[in-house]
Amino acid sequence: MPSRYPYDPVDPILVETWLKGWAIARGTMAPVPDQGGFRIDVGWPDQQVRYVFPELSYGWQALQQTITQPYIFLKACATPEQIRPMLLPPWEICPPGFMMTRILGDSQASVHLPPSYYLETTRGAHPTAKVYTSFGDLAAMGSIVIVGQYAIFDRIATEQAHQRKGLGSAVMATLSDIARQEGATTGLLVATSQGKALYTHLNWQLYAPYTTIVIPAVER
């Protein structure tokens, strides 16, 4: 999928696909339609519910007016600049996210690790790739969930002490190969600003902005 700017309307099916994979990866309830978007009853202490909207809509705005407690997140495929004029107190904008896609192709990627690192993978319904140091410390990791033709990439992370060594690229290449072997044709993820730089380097394309708002919890 090519990068789109200015942003075209987002495909709700693609958003639902991302959420289905995220829910499986995180062990939460599946997404359900709600208020013109989708709702996941997460049930974590620091995240009770998340609503996700393909676009800013009446339902998104109505939830701002009716929700009064923290730990309920409203997410939309929109930029912070688009959201800011519509933001109601006490809601706050979280750091931006970026929905990205990549055609996986049919060629096996090369995986190169620096000396003193090794990689392990697991297969099954929720494949993972993990990079360890020679001392057995976890240095980088990631996982995928296959939903139809899409591979949902989740929790791609490199420990700070091991960054800038190509470990994240190795994890992504390994997971991409597994996804292709499982029949997926397209990768899908939501990146942080830091992650976006890595994925862009790996030829992922920006599909849509992905911005979150939440009522901040009161510290006691």
PDB file of N, CA, C and O in Angstrom, residues 98-155:
ATOM      1  N   PHE A  98       1.387   5.817  14.552  1.00  0.00           N
ATOM      2  CA  PHE A  98       1.374   5.796  13.092  1.00  0.00           C
ATOM      3  C   PHE A  98       1.006   4.397  12.623  1.00  0.00           C
ATOM      4  O   PHE A  98       1.720   3.433  12.910  1.00  0.00           O
ATOM      5  N   MET A  99      -0.123   4.275  11.931  1.00  0.00           N
ATOM      6  CA  MET A  99      -0.501   2.989  11.352  1.00  0.00           C
ATOM      7  C   MET A  99       0.286   2.806  10.063  1.00  0.00           C
ATOM      8  O   MET A  99       0.281   3.676   9.186  1.00  0.00           O
ATOM      9  N   MET A 100       0.972   1.663   9.944  1.00  0.00           N
ATOM     10  CA  MET A 100       1.859   1.424   8.820  1.00  0.00           C
ATOM     11  C   MET A 100       1.603   0.047   8.217  1.00  0.00           C
ATOM     12  O   MET A 100       1.150  -0.877   8.909  1.00  0.00           O
ATOM     13  N   THR A 101       1.894  -0.075   6.925  1.00  0.00           N
ATOM     14  CA  THR A 101       1.715  -1.342   6.223  1.00  0.00           C
ATOM     15  C   THR A 101       2.948  -1.643   5.375  1.00  0.00           C
ATOM     16  O   THR A 101       3.739  -0.746   5.050  1.00  0.00           O
ATOM     17  N   ARG A 102       3.070  -2.900   5.002  1.00  0.00           N
ATOM     18  CA  ARG A 102       4.166  -3.297   4.098  1.00  0.00           C
ATOM     19  C   ARG A 102       3.769  -4.568   3.372  1.00  0.00           C
ATOM     20  O   ARG A 102       3.299  -5.527   4.001  1.00  0.00           O
ATOM     21  N   ILE A 103       3.920  -4.558   2.045  1.00  0.00           N
ATOM     22  CA  ILE A 103       3.749  -5.775   1.268  1.00  0.00           C
ATOM     23  C   ILE A 103       4.920  -6.698   1.583  1.00  0.00           C
ATOM     24  O   ILE A 103       6.085  -6.295   1.467  1.00  0.00           O
ATOM     25  N   LEU A 104       4.624  -7.928   1.960  1.00  0.00           N
ATOM     26  CA  LEU A 104       5.672  -8.816   2.458  1.00  0.00           C
ATOM     27  C   LEU A 104       6.471  -9.486   1.346  1.00  0.00           C
ATOM     28  O   LEU A 104       7.592  -9.930   1.570  1.00  0.00           O
ATOM     29  N   GLY A 105       5.916  -9.586   0.132  1.00  0.00           N
ATOM     30  CA  GLY A 105       6.658 -10.193  -0.954  1.00  0.00           C
ATOM     31  C   GLY A 105       6.815 -11.695  -0.757  1.00  0.00           C
ATOM     32  O   GLY A 105       6.147 -12.309   0.066  1.00  0.00           O
ATOM     33  N   ASP A 106       7.742 -12.281  -1.509  1.00  0.00           N
ATOM     34  CA  ASP A 106       7.908 -13.734  -1.446  1.00  0.00           C
ATOM     35  C   ASP A 106       9.362 -14.151  -1.295  1.00  0.00           C
ATOM     36  O   ASP A 106       9.698 -15.321  -1.472  1.00  0.00           O
ATOM     37  N   SER A 107      10.249 -13.211  -0.972  1.00  0.00           N
ATOM     38  CA  SER A 107      11.666 -13.557  -0.823  1.00  0.00           C
ATOM     39  C   SER A 107      12.059 -13.550   0.647  1.00  0.00           C
ATOM     40  O   SER A 107      11.578 -12.739   1.433  1.00  0.00           O
ATOM     41  N   GLN A 108      12.928 -14.471   1.004  1.00  0.00           N
ATOM     42  CA  GLN A 108      13.386 -14.570   2.380  1.00  0.00           C
ATOM     43  C   GLN A 108      14.388 -13.463   2.690  1.00  0.00           C
ATOM     44  O   GLN A 108      15.322 -13.218   1.928  1.00  0.00           O
ATOM     45  N   ALA A 109      14.174 -12.780   3.808  1.00  0.00           N
ATOM     46  CA  ALA A 109      15.065 -11.692   4.200  1.00  0.00           C
ATOM     47  C   ALA A 109      16.314 -12.250   4.879  1.00  0.00           C
ATOM     48  O   ALA A 109      16.288 -13.305   5.496  1.00  0.00           O
ATOM     49  N   SER A 110      17.408 -11.516   4.728  1.00  0.00           N
ATOM     50  CA  SER A 110      18.649 -11.899   5.392  1.00  0.00           C
ATOM     51  C   SER A 110      18.629 -11.387   6.830  1.00  0.00           C
ATOM     52  O   SER A 110      18.258 -10.238   7.077  1.00  0.00           O
ATOM     53  N   VAL A 111      19.018 -12.249   7.748  1.00  0.00           N
ATOM     54  CA  VAL A 111      19.059 -11.890   9.162  1.00  0.00           C
ATOM     55  C   VAL A 111      20.507 -11.939   9.622  1.00  0.00           C
ATOM     56  O   VAL A 111      21.153 -12.994   9.571  1.00  0.00           O
ATOM     57  N   HIS A 112      21.026 -10.786  10.037  1.00  0.00           N
ATOM     58  CA  HIS A 112      22.407 -10.698  10.497  1.00  0.00           C
ATOM     59  C   HIS A 112      22.408 -10.178  11.928  1.00  0.00           C
ATOM     60  O   HIS A 112      21.839  -9.122  12.212  1.00  0.00           O
ATOM     61  N   LEU A 113      23.047 -10.901  12.817  1.00  0.00           N
ATOM     62  CA  LEU A 113      23.172 -10.487  14.207  1.00  0.00           C
ATOM     63  C   LEU A 113      24.640 -10.241  14.538  1.00  0.00           C
ATOM     64  O   LEU A 113      25.526 -10.952  14.037  1.00  0.00           O
ATOM     65  N   PRO A 114      24.912  -9.259  15.377  1.00  0.00           N
ATOM     66  CA  PRO A 114      26.289  -9.058  15.823  1.00  0.00           C
ATOM     67  C   PRO A 114      26.767 -10.268  16.636  1.00  0.00           C
ATOM     68  O   PRO A 114      25.960 -11.050  17.150  1.00  0.00           O
ATOM     69  N   PRO A 115      28.074 -10.435  16.748  1.00  0.00           N
ATOM     70  CA  PRO A 115      28.595 -11.491  17.615  1.00  0.00           C
ATOM     71  C   PRO A 115      28.063 -11.327  19.032  1.00  0.00           C
ATOM     72  O   PRO A 115      27.772 -10.213  19.478  1.00  0.00           O
ATOM     73  N   SER A 116      27.896 -12.423  19.719  1.00  0.00           N
ATOM     74  CA  SER A 116      27.426 -12.497  21.112  1.00  0.00           C
ATOM     75  C   SER A 116      25.921 -12.371  21.236  1.00  0.00           C
ATOM     76  O   SER A 116      25.403 -12.255  22.353  1.00  0.00           O
ATOM     77  N   TYR A 117      25.194 -12.385  20.110  1.00  0.00           N
ATOM     78  CA  TYR A 117      23.731 -12.422  20.159  1.00  0.00           C
ATOM     79  C   TYR A 117      23.232 -13.658  19.414  1.00  0.00           C
ATOM     80  O   TYR A 117      23.857 -14.119  18.457  1.00  0.00           O
ATOM     81  N   TYR A 118      22.105 -14.186  19.854  1.00  0.00           N
ATOM     82  CA  TYR A 118      21.482 -15.285  19.116  1.00  0.00           C
ATOM     83  C   TYR A 118      19.963 -15.097  19.134  1.00  0.00           C
ATOM     84  O   TYR A 118      19.407 -14.410  19.984  1.00  0.00           O
ATOM     85  N   LEU A 119      19.301 -15.704  18.156  1.00  0.00           N
ATOM     86  CA  LEU A 119      17.866 -15.514  17.964  1.00  0.00           C
ATOM     87  C   LEU A 119      17.121 -16.821  18.154  1.00  0.00           C
ATOM     88  O   LEU A 119      17.578 -17.881  17.700  1.00  0.00           O
ATOM     89  N   GLU A 120      15.972 -16.737  18.810  1.00  0.00           N
ATOM     90  CA  GLU A 120      15.091 -17.886  18.975  1.00  0.00           C
ATOM     91  C   GLU A 120      13.696 -17.514  18.502  1.00  0.00           C
ATOM     92  O   GLU A 120      13.251 -16.373  18.685  1.00  0.00           O
ATOM     93  N   THR A 121      13.003 -18.478  17.885  1.00  0.00           N
ATOM     94  CA  THR A 121      11.638 -18.247  17.432  1.00  0.00           C
ATOM     95  C   THR A 121      10.706 -19.308  17.992  1.00  0.00           C
ATOM     96  O   THR A 121      11.134 -20.413  18.328  1.00  0.00           O
ATOM     97  N   THR A 122       9.453 -18.943  18.103  1.00  0.00           N
ATOM     98  CA  THR A 122       8.397 -19.904  18.420  1.00  0.00           C
ATOM     99  C   THR A 122       7.327 -19.777  17.350  1.00  0.00           C
ATOM    100  O   THR A 122       7.118 -18.697  16.780  1.00  0.00           O
ATOM    101  N   ARG A 123       6.650 -20.861  17.062  1.00  0.00           N
ATOM    102  CA  ARG A 123       5.598 -20.850  16.047  1.00  0.00           C
ATOM    103  C   ARG A 123       4.253 -21.097  16.722  1.00  0.00           C
ATOM    104  O   ARG A 123       4.128 -20.984  17.929  1.00  0.00           O
ATOM    105  N   GLY A 124       3.247 -21.385  15.934  1.00  0.00           N
ATOM    106  CA  GLY A 124       1.915 -21.584  16.482  1.00  0.00           C
ATOM    107  C   GLY A 124       1.008 -20.411  16.173  1.00  0.00           C
ATOM    108  O   GLY A 124       1.218 -19.670  15.209  1.00  0.00           O
ATOM    109  N   ALA A 125      -0.018 -20.219  17.002  1.00  0.00           N
ATOM    110  CA  ALA A 125      -1.016 -19.177  16.755  1.00  0.00           C
ATOM    111  C   ALA A 125      -0.466 -17.775  16.966  1.00  0.00           C
ATOM    112  O   ALA A 125      -1.023 -16.805  16.452  1.00  0.00           O
ATOM    113  N   HIS A 126       0.630 -17.658  17.721  1.00  0.00           N
ATOM    114  CA  HIS A 126       1.165 -16.340  18.069  1.00  0.00           C
ATOM    115  C   HIS A 126       2.695 -16.405  17.979  1.00  0.00           C
ATOM    116  O   HIS A 126       3.390 -16.410  18.998  1.00  0.00           O
ATOM    117  N   PRO A 127       3.243 -16.448  16.760  1.00  0.00           N
ATOM    118  CA  PRO A 127       4.695 -16.604  16.599  1.00  0.00           C
ATOM    119  C   PRO A 127       5.474 -15.438  17.212  1.00  0.00           C
ATOM    120  O   PRO A 127       5.037 -14.284  17.165  1.00  0.00           O
ATOM    121  N   THR A 128       6.639 -15.758  17.747  1.00  0.00           N
ATOM    122  CA  THR A 128       7.493 -14.737  18.344  1.00  0.00           C
ATOM    123  C   THR A 128       8.923 -14.900  17.836  1.00  0.00           C
ATOM    124  O   THR A 128       9.340 -15.978  17.391  1.00  0.00           O
ATOM    125  N   ALA A 129       9.663 -13.800  17.911  1.00  0.00           N
ATOM    126  CA  ALA A 129      11.104 -13.815  17.642  1.00  0.00           C
ATOM    127  C   ALA A 129      11.771 -13.043  18.770  1.00  0.00           C
ATOM    128  O   ALA A 129      11.361 -11.927  19.090  1.00  0.00           O
ATOM    129  N   LYS A 130      12.790 -13.652  19.378  1.00  0.00           N
ATOM    130  CA  LYS A 130      13.483 -13.020  20.490  1.00  0.00           C
ATOM    131  C   LYS A 130      14.988 -13.122  20.272  1.00  0.00           C
ATOM    132  O   LYS A 130      15.497 -14.172  19.864  1.00  0.00           O
ATOM    133  N   VAL A 131      15.680 -12.023  20.560  1.00  0.00           N
ATOM    134  CA  VAL A 131      17.139 -11.983  20.469  1.00  0.00           C
ATOM    135  C   VAL A 131      17.700 -11.917  21.882  1.00  0.00           C
ATOM    136  O   VAL A 131      17.266 -11.081  22.695  1.00  0.00           O
ATOM    137  N   TYR A 132      18.645 -12.801  22.167  1.00  0.00           N
ATOM    138  CA  TYR A 132      19.272 -12.870  23.487  1.00  0.00           C
ATOM    139  C   TYR A 132      20.770 -12.576  23.371  1.00  0.00           C
ATOM    140  O   TYR A 132      21.382 -12.794  22.316  1.00  0.00           O
ATOM    141  N   THR A 133      21.335 -12.106  24.459  1.00  0.00           N
ATOM    142  CA  THR A 133      22.786 -11.996  24.541  1.00  0.00           C
ATOM    143  C   THR A 133      23.375 -13.366  24.855  1.00  0.00           C
ATOM    144  O   THR A 133      22.645 -14.303  25.206  1.00  0.00           O
ATOM    145  N   SER A 134      24.690 -13.467  24.730  1.00  0.00           N
ATOM    146  CA  SER A 134      25.347 -14.744  25.043  1.00  0.00           C
ATOM    147  C   SER A 134      25.188 -15.120  26.504  1.00  0.00           C
ATOM    148  O   SER A 134      25.393 -16.280  26.883  1.00  0.00           O
ATOM    149  N   PHE A 135      24.801 -14.154  27.351  1.00  0.00           N
ATOM    150  CA  PHE A 135      24.554 -14.432  28.764  1.00  0.00           C
ATOM    151  C   PHE A 135      23.107 -14.814  29.032  1.00  0.00           C
ATOM    152  O   PHE A 135      22.728 -15.069  30.176  1.00  0.00           O
ATOM    153  N   GLY A 136      22.291 -14.843  27.978  1.00  0.00           N
ATOM    154  CA  GLY A 136      20.898 -15.242  28.136  1.00  0.00           C
ATOM    155  C   GLY A 136      19.949 -14.107  28.467  1.00  0.00           C
ATOM    156  O   GLY A 136      18.784 -14.362  28.798  1.00  0.00           O
ATOM    157  N   ASP A 137      20.415 -12.870  28.376  1.00  0.00           N
ATOM    158  CA  ASP A 137      19.543 -11.723  28.651  1.00  0.00           C
ATOM    159  C   ASP A 137      18.753 -11.365  27.397  1.00  0.00           C
ATOM    160  O   ASP A 137      19.308 -11.327  26.291  1.00  0.00           O
ATOM    161  N   LEU A 138      17.458 -11.067  27.578  1.00  0.00           N
ATOM    162  CA  LEU A 138      16.628 -10.682  26.454  1.00  0.00           C
ATOM    163  C   LEU A 138      17.036  -9.294  25.962  1.00  0.00           C
ATOM    164  O   LEU A 138      17.068  -8.335  26.728  1.00  0.00           O
ATOM    165  N   ALA A 139      17.340  -9.180  24.665  1.00  0.00           N
ATOM    166  CA  ALA A 139      17.785  -7.914  24.100  1.00  0.00           C
ATOM    167  C   ALA A 139      16.751  -7.282  23.169  1.00  0.00           C
ATOM    168  O   ALA A 139      16.650  -6.058  23.090  1.00  0.00           O
ATOM    169  N   ALA A 140      15.991  -8.104  22.458  1.00  0.00           N
ATOM    170  CA  ALA A 140      14.982  -7.592  21.531  1.00  0.00           C
ATOM    171  C   ALA A 140      13.929  -8.666  21.311  1.00  0.00           C
ATOM    172  O   ALA A 140      14.208  -9.868  21.457  1.00  0.00           O
ATOM    173  N   MET A 141      12.728  -8.230  20.923  1.00  0.00           N
ATOM    174  CA  MET A 141      11.661  -9.210  20.736  1.00  0.00           C
ATOM    175  C   MET A 141      10.557  -8.620  19.876  1.00  0.00           C
ATOM    176  O   MET A 141      10.505  -7.411  19.622  1.00  0.00           O
ATOM    177  N   GLY A 142       9.659  -9.486  19.437  1.00  0.00           N
ATOM    178  CA  GLY A 142       8.469  -9.077  18.713  1.00  0.00           C
ATOM    179  C   GLY A 142       7.619 -10.294  18.435  1.00  0.00           C
ATOM    180  O   GLY A 142       8.049 -11.436  18.624  1.00  0.00           O
ATOM    181  N   SER A 143       6.385 -10.055  17.993  1.00  0.00           N
ATOM    182  CA  SER A 143       5.485 -11.161  17.704  1.00  0.00           C
ATOM    183  C   SER A 143       4.538 -10.772  16.580  1.00  0.00           C
ATOM    184  O   SER A 143       4.439  -9.591  16.206  1.00  0.00           O
ATOM    185  N   ILE A 144       3.852 -11.754  16.022  1.00  0.00           N
ATOM    186  CA  ILE A 144       2.841 -11.510  15.003  1.00  0.00           C
ATOM    187  C   ILE A 144       1.605 -12.357  15.288  1.00  0.00           C
ATOM    188  O   ILE A 144       1.670 -13.379  15.971  1.00  0.00           O
ATOM    189  N   VAL A 145       0.490 -11.897  14.753  1.00  0.00           N
ATOM    190  CA  VAL A 145      -0.751 -12.660  14.708  1.00  0.00           C
ATOM    191  C   VAL A 145      -1.265 -12.571  13.280  1.00  0.00           C
ATOM    192  O   VAL A 145      -1.304 -11.477  12.701  1.00  0.00           O
ATOM    193  N   ILE A 146      -1.645 -13.684  12.691  1.00  0.00           N
ATOM    194  CA  ILE A 146      -2.157 -13.704  11.327  1.00  0.00           C
ATOM    195  C   ILE A 146      -3.674 -13.557  11.367  1.00  0.00           C
ATOM    196  O   ILE A 146      -4.369 -14.331  12.033  1.00  0.00           O
ATOM    197  N   VAL A 147      -4.182 -12.558  10.663  1.00  0.00           N
ATOM    198  CA  VAL A 147      -5.618 -12.341  10.526  1.00  0.00           C
ATOM    199  C   VAL A 147      -5.917 -12.222   9.037  1.00  0.00           C
ATOM    200  O   VAL A 147      -5.623 -11.189   8.421  1.00  0.00           O
ATOM    201  N   GLY A 148      -6.434 -13.292   8.440  1.00  0.00           N
ATOM    202  CA  GLY A 148      -6.657 -13.289   7.001  1.00  0.00           C
ATOM    203  C   GLY A 148      -5.345 -13.158   6.263  1.00  0.00           C
ATOM    204  O   GLY A 148      -4.392 -13.897   6.506  1.00  0.00           O
ATOM    205  N   GLN A 149      -5.258 -12.172   5.357  1.00  0.00           N
ATOM    206  CA  GLN A 149      -4.034 -11.973   4.584  1.00  0.00           C
ATOM    207  C   GLN A 149      -3.032 -11.102   5.313  1.00  0.00           C
ATOM    208  O   GLN A 149      -1.927 -10.873   4.816  1.00  0.00           O
ATOM    209  N   TYR A 150      -3.388 -10.614   6.503  1.00  0.00           N
ATOM    210  CA  TYR A 150      -2.548  -9.657   7.221  1.00  0.00           C
ATOM    211  C   TYR A 150      -1.770 -10.327   8.353  1.00  0.00           C
ATOM    212  O   TYR A 150      -2.282 -11.219   9.047  1.00  0.00           O
ATOM    213  N   ALA A 151      -0.547  -9.869   8.532  1.00  0.00           N
ATOM    214  CA  ALA A 151       0.247 -10.226   9.707  1.00  0.00           C
ATOM    215  C   ALA A 151       0.305  -8.995  10.597  1.00  0.00           C
ATOM    216  O   ALA A 151       0.840  -7.954  10.197  1.00  0.00           O
ATOM    217  N   ILE A 152      -0.271  -9.090  11.784  1.00  0.00           N
ATOM    218  CA  ILE A 152      -0.282  -7.990  12.730  1.00  0.00           C
ATOM    219  C   ILE A 152       0.985  -8.087  13.574  1.00  0.00           C
ATOM    220  O   ILE A 152       1.174  -9.042  14.327  1.00  0.00           O
ATOM    221  N   PHE A 153       1.870  -7.103  13.440  1.00  0.00           N
ATOM    222  CA  PHE A 153       3.124  -7.077  14.194  1.00  0.00           C
ATOM    223  C   PHE A 153       2.875  -6.362  15.521  1.00  0.00           C
ATOM    224  O   PHE A 153       2.274  -5.286  15.550  1.00  0.00           O
ATOM    225  N   ASP A 154       3.377  -6.958  16.612  1.00  0.00           N
ATOM    226  CA  ASP A 154       3.049  -6.425  17.938  1.00  0.00           C
ATOM    227  C   ASP A 154       4.256  -6.515  18.859  1.00  0.00           C
ATOM    228  O   ASP A 154       5.070  -7.441  18.767  1.00  0.00           O
ATOM    229  N   ARG A 155       4.362  -5.525  19.749  1.00  0.00           N
ATOM    230  CA  ARG A 155       5.386  -5.497  20.799  1.00  0.00           C
ATOM    231  C   ARG A 155       6.786  -5.687  20.237  1.00  0.00           C
ATOM    232  O   ARG A 155       7.583  -6.489  20.750  1.00  0.00           O
TER     233      ARG A 155
END
